[in-house]
Coordinates of C-alpha atoms in Angstrom, one line a residue:
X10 CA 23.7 21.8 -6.5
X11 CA 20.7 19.7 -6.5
X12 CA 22.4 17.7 -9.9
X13 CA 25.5 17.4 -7.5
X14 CA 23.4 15.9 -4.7
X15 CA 21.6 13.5 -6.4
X16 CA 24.7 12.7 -8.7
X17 CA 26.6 11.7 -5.1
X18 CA 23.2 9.9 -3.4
X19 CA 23.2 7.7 -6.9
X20 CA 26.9 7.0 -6.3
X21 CA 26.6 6.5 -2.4
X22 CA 23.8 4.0 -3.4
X23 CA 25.7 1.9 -6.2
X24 CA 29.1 1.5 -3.6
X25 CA 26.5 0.4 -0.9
X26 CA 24.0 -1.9 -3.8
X27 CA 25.7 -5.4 -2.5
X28 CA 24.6 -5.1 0.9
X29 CA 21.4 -3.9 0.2
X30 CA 20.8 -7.0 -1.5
X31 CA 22.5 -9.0 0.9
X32 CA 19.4 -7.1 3.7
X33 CA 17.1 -7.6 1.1
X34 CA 17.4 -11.3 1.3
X35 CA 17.4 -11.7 5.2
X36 CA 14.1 -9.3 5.5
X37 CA 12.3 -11.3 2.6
X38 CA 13.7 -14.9 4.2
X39 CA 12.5 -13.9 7.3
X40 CA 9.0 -11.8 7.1
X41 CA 5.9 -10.5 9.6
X42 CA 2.8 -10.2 9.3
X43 CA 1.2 -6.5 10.3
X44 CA 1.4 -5.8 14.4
X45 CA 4.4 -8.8 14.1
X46 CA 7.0 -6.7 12.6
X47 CA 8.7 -6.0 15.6
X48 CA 11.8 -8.3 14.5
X49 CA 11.9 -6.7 10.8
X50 CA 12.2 -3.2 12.1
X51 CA 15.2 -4.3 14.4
X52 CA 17.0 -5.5 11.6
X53 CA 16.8 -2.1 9.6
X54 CA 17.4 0.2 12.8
X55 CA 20.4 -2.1 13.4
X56 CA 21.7 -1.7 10.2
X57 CA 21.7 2.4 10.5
X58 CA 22.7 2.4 13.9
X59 CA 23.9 5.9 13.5
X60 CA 20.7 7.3 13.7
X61 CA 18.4 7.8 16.8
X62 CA 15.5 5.8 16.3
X63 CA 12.4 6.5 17.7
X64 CA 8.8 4.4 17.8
X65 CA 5.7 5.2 16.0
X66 CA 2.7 3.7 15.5
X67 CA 3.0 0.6 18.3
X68 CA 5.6 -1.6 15.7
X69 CA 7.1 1.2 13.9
X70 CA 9.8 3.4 14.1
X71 CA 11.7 6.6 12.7
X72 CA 14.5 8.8 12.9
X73 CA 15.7 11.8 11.9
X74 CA 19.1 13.8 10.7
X75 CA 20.3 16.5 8.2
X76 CA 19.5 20.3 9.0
X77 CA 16.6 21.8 10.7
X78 CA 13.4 22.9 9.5
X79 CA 10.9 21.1 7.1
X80 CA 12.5 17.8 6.2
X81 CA 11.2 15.0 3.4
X82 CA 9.8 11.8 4.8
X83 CA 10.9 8.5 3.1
X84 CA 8.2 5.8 3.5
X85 CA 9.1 2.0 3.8
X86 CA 6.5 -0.6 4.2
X87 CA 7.5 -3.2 7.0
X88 CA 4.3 -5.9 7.1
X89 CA 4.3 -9.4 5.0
X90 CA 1.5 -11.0 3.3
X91 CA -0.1 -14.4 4.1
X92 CA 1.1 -16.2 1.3
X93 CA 2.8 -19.2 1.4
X94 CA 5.9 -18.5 -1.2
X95 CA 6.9 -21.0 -4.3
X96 CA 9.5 -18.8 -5.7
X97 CA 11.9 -21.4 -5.2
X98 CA 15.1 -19.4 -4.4
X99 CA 17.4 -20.3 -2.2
X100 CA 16.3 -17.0 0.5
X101 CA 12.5 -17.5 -0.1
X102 CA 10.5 -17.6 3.1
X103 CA 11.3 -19.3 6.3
X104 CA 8.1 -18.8 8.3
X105 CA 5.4 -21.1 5.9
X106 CA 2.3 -19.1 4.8
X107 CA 4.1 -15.8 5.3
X108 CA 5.4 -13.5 2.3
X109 CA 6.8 -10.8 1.1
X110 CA 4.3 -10.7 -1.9
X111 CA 3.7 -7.2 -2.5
X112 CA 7.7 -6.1 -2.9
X113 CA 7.9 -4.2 0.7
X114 CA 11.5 -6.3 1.4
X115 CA 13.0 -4.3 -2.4
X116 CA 11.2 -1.0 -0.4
X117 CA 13.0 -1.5 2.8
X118 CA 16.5 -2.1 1.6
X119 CA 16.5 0.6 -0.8
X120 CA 15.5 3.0 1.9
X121 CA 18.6 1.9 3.9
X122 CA 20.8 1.9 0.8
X123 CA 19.4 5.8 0.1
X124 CA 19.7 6.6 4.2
X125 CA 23.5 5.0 3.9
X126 CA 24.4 6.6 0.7
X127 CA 22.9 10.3 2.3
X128 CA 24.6 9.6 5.9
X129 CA 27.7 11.7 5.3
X130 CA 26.2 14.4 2.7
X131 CA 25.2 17.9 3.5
X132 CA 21.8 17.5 2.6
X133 CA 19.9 20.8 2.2
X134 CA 16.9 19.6 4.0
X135 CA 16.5 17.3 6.6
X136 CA 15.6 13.7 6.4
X137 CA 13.3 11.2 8.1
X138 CA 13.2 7.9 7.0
X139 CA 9.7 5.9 8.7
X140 CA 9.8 2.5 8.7
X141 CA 5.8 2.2 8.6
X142 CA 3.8 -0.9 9.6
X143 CA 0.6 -2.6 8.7
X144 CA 0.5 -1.2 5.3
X145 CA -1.4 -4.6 3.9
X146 CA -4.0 -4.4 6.9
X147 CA -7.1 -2.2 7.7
X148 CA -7.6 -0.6 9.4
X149 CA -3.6 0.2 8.3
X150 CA -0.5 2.0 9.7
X151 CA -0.4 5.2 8.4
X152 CA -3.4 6.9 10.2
X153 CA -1.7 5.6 13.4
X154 CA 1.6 7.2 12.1
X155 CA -0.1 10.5 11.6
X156 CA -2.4 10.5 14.9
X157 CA 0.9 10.1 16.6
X158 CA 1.9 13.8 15.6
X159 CA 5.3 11.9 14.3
X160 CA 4.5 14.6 10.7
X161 CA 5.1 17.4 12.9
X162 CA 7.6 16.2 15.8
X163 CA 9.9 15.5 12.7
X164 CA 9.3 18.8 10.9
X165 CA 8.0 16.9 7.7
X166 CA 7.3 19.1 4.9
X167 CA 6.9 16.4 2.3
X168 CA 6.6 12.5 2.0
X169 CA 7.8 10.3 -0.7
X170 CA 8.1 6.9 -1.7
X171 CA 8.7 4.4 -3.9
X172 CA 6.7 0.8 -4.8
X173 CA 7.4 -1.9 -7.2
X174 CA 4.5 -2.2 -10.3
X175 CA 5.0 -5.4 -12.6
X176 CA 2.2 -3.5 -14.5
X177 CA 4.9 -0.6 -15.3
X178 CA 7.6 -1.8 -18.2
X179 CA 10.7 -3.2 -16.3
X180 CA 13.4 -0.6 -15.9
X181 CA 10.6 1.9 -16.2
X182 CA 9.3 4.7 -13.4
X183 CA 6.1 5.7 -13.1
X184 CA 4.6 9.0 -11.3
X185 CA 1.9 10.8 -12.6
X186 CA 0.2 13.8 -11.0
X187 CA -3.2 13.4 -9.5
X188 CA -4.5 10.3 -8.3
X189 CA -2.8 6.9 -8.7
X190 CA -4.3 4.8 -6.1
X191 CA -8.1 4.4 -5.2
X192 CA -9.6 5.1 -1.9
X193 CA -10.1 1.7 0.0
X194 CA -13.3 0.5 2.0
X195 CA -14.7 -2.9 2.6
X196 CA -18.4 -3.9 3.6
X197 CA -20.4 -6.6 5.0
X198 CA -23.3 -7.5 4.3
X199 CA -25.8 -9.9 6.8
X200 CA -29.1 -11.2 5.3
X201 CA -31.1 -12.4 8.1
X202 CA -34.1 -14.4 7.1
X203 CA -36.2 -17.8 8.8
X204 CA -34.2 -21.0 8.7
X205 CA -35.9 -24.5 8.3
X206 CA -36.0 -27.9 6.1
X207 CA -34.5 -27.8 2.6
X208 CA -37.5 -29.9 1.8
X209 CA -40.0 -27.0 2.8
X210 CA -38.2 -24.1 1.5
X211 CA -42.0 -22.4 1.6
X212 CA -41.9 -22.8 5.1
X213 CA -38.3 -20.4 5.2
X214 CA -37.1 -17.4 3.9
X215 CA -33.8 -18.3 2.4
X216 CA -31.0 -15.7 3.3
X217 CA -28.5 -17.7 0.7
X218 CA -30.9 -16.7 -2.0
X219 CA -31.3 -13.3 -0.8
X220 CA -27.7 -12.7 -1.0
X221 CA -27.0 -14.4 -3.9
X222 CA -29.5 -12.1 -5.6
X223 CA -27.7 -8.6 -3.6
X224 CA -24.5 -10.2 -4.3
X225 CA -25.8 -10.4 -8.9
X226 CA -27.2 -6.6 -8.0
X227 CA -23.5 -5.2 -6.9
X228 CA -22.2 -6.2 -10.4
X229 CA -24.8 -3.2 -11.6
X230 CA -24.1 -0.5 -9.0
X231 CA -21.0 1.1 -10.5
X232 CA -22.5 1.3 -13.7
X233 CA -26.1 3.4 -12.3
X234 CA -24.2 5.0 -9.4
X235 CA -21.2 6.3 -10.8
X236 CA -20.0 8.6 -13.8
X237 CA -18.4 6.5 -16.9
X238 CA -15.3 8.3 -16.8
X239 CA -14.4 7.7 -12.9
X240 CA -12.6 4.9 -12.1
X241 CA -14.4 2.3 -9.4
X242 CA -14.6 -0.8 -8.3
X243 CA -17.0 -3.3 -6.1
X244 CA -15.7 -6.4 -5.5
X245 CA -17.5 -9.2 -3.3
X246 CA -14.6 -11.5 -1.4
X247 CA -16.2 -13.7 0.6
X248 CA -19.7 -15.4 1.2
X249 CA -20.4 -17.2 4.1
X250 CA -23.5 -19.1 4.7
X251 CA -25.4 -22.6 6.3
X252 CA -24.2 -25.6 7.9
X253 CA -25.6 -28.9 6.2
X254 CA -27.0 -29.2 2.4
X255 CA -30.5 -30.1 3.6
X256 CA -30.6 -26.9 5.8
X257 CA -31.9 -23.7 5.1
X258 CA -29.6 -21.3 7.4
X259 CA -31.4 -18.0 9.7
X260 CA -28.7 -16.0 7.9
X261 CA -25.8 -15.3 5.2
X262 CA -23.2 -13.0 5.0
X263 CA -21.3 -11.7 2.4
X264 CA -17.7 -8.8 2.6
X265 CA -16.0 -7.2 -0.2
X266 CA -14.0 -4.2 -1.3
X267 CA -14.8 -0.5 -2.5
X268 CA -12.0 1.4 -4.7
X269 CA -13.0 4.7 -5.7
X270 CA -11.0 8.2 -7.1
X271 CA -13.5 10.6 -5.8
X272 CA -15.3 11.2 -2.5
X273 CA -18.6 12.0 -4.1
X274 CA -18.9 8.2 -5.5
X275 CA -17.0 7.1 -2.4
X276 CA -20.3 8.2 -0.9
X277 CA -23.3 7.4 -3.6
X278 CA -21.6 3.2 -3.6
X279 CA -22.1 3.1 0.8
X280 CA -25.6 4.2 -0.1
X281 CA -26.4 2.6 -2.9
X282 CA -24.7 -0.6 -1.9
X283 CA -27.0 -0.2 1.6
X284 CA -30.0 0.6 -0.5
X285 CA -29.6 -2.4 -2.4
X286 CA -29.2 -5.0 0.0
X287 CA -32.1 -3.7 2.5
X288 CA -34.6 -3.5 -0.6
X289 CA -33.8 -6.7 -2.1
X290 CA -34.3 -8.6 1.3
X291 CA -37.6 -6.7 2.4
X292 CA -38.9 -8.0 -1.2
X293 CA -38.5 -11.8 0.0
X294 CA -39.8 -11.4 3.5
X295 CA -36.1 -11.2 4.9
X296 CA -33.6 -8.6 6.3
X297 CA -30.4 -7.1 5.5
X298 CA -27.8 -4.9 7.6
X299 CA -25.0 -3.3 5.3
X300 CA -21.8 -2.6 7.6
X301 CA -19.3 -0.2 6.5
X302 CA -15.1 0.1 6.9
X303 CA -13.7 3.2 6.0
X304 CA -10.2 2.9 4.5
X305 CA -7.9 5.6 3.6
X306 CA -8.4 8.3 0.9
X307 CA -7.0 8.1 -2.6
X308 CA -3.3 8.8 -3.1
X309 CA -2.9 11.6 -5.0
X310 CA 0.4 12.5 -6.6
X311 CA 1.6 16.5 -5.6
X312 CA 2.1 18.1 -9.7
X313 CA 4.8 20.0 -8.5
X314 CA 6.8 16.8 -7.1
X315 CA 5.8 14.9 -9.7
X316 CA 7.2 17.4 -12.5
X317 CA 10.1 17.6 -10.8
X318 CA 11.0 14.1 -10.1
X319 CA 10.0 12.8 -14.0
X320 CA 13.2 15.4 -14.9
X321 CA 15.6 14.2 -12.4
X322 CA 14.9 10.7 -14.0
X323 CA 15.2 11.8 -17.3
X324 CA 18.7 13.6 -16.1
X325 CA 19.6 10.2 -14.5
X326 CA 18.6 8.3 -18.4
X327 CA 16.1 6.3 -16.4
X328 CA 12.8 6.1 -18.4
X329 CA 9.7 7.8 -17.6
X330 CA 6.4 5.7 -18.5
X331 CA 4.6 8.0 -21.0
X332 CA 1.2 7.2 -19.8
X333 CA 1.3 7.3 -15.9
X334 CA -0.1 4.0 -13.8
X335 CA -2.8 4.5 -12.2
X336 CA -5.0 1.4 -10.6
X337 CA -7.8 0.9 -8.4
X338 CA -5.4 -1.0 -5.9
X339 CA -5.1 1.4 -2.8
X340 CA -2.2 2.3 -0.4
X341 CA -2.3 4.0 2.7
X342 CA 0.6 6.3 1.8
X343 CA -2.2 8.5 0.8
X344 CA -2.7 9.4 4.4
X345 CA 0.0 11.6 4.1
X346 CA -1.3 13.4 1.2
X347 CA -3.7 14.8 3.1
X348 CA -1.3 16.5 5.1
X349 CA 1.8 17.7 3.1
X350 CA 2.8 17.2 -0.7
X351 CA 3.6 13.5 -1.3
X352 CA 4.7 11.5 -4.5
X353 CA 4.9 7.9 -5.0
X354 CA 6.5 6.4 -7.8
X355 CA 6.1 3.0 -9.1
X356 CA 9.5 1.2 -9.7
X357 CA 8.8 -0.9 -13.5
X358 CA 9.3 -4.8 -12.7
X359 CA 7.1 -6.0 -15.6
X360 CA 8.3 -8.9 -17.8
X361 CA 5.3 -10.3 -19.4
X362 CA 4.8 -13.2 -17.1
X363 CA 1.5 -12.6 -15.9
X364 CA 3.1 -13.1 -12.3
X365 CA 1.8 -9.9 -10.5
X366 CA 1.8 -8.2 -6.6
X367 CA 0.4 -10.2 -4.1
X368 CA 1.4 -13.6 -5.8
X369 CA 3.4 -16.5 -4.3
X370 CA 5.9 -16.3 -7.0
X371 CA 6.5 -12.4 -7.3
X372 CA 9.8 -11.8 -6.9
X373 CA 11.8 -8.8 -8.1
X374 CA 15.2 -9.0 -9.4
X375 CA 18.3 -7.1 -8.2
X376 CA 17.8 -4.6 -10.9
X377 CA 14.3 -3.6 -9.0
X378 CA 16.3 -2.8 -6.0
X379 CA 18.9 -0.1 -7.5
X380 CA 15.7 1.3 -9.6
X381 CA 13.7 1.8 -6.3
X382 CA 16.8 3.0 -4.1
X383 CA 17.8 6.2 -7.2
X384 CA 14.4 6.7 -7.4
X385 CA 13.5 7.1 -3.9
X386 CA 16.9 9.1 -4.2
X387 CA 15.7 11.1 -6.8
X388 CA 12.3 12.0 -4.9
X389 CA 13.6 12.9 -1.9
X390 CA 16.0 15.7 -4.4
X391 CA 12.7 17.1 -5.9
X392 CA 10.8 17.2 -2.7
X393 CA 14.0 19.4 -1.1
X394 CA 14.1 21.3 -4.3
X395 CA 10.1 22.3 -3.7
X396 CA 10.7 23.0 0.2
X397 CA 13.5 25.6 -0.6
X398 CA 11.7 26.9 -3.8

């Protein structure tokens, strides 16, 4: 049965592949940035007007249909980037500084090619597809999705997903159990020392110094803080500071990102990171305040879906990566891990031309979109195979 299902979903998918693409192109021509992706969900619940749609999460929506009891979620990301495109095609973006970067358009149109290809099947467990915004921001979509009880209204036993990797081999899918994505947080950090003439500097206590001297001290507080064999990362993003070269500013201000696998060092880096900065500025006479934004958890891969997805693919002759991706980017499809079994599966677009997510000239080719739409295909199978196990 469940070879038969996925065998019919696969051919649903490949009769309904040129219109995919066809949506592919109008959502990436025309894409919205997160809390503006009112227009880009119309378009998808237009396309599947069969289904009753329902809002979630202020921009978002989903629906439901199949039987009743626990159904699988499928998760498509809806939000842009702001990127201003130079891939040069003849459907790149229309709104300037706006971009599908990060491969959420190949997402979106192989849900609906999956949701098409399933609308007429007697699927053995329900299905809710959730067209989820304000992936790329933070604070993100998904905790609003969940806070909106949409998990339970919908019966939704597991979640899956699918995203495009050019790290993974092209043609290639990529599970893994455990974690694949890092937990996310970003900081602040606001030296506040004594302003004055950048010909008296012994008049002053420079904050741009300060931080400059926090900012070296970061590069050290993986290394003492957390154990070699944990993946984690502390990346400053911004510095901010003073107004004219011969003026020493009152204060500086520096942000950046935390990516950890495991709460424990989630923990020691807020503290050590804290610890650093307020030490550092009480040695030169200044100040420091250390300001904290949770992100979500790590995503973490259910075993049981993620054995059982790696042998539909192999069934399907689609090849499985032999050492899983895993990365220190972060997603916040994790959210749902922490409330039912969830896989996500990266969809293979590498080529070898260093052109990666979140760059003005990623763009997937048409092979991307089939891979993600019989691989979402193929999770949604394993995830109703573990719900009736």
């Amino acid at each position: 049965m469940t070879e038969s299902l996925l065998t019919r979903l696969v051919a649903g998918i490949d009769a309904v592949l040129p219109e995919a693409a066809s949506l592919r192109r109008a959502i990436h021509a025309d894409p919205h940035l997160g809390g503006d992706e009112m227009d880009t969900r119309d378009v998808l619940t237009q396309a599947m007007p069969w289904l009753d749609w329902l809002p979630v999460a202020e921009t978002g929506a989903y629906a439901r249909f199949g039987p009743d009891g626990p159904a699988v979620g499928l998760r498509a990301e809806l939000d842009a980037l702001p990127i201003t495109e130079a891939t040069g095609v003849e459907w790149e973006s229309q709104r300037r500084g706006i971009m599908h970067a990060c491969g959420h358009d190949v997402h979106m149109a192989a849900l609906w090619a999956v949701v098409t290809a399933a609308r007429d099947l007697d699927l053995p467990v329900g299905m809710v597809p959730l067209l989820q915004p304000r992936e790329e921001d933070n604070p993100p979509g998904a905790p609003d999705v969940v806070a909106s009880g949409m998990l339970d209204d919908a019966e939704v036993g597991a979640m899956v997903a699918v995203h495009v990797q050019p790290q993974v081999e092209r043609g290639v899918v990529s599970t893994g159990a455990g974690p694949v994505n890092a937990a996310f947080d970003s900081f602040e950090i606001t030296v506040t020392g004594t302003g004055g003439h950048g010909a008296y500097p012994h008049l002053a206590v420079n904050p741009i110094t300060t931080l400059a001297s926090i900012v070296a001290g970061l590069n050290d507080v993986v290394a003492r803080e957390v154990d070699p064999i944990h993946p984690a990362v502390v990346s400053v993003g911004t510095i901010h500071a003073g107004t004219a070269s011969n003026v020493i500013p009152d204060s500086a201000r520096a942000s950046g990102s935390i990516r950890t696998f495991h709460e424990a060092d989630r923990t020691a880096l807020h503290e050590a990171i804290r610890r650093l900065a307020e030490g550092t500025a009480m040695a030169r006479g200044a100040s420091a305040t250390t300001r904290f934004v949770r992100g979500g958890p790590a995503l973490v891969n259910d075993p049981g879906l993620s054995a059982r997805a790696d042998a539909l693919y192999a069934e399907l002759g689609i090849g499985v990566a032999a050492v899983p991706f895993r990365s220190c980017g972060s997603d916040d499809f994790a959210e749902y891990n922490e409330l039912v079994p969830s896989l996500m599966s990266f969809v293979g677009t590498g080529t070898g031309d260093g052109i990666g997510l979140h760059h003005a000239q990623f763009l997937p080719g048409r092979g991307s979109l089939r891979l993600a739409a019989v691989a979402l295909a193929a999770n949604y199978v394993a995830a109703a195979g573990q719900i009736r196990s």
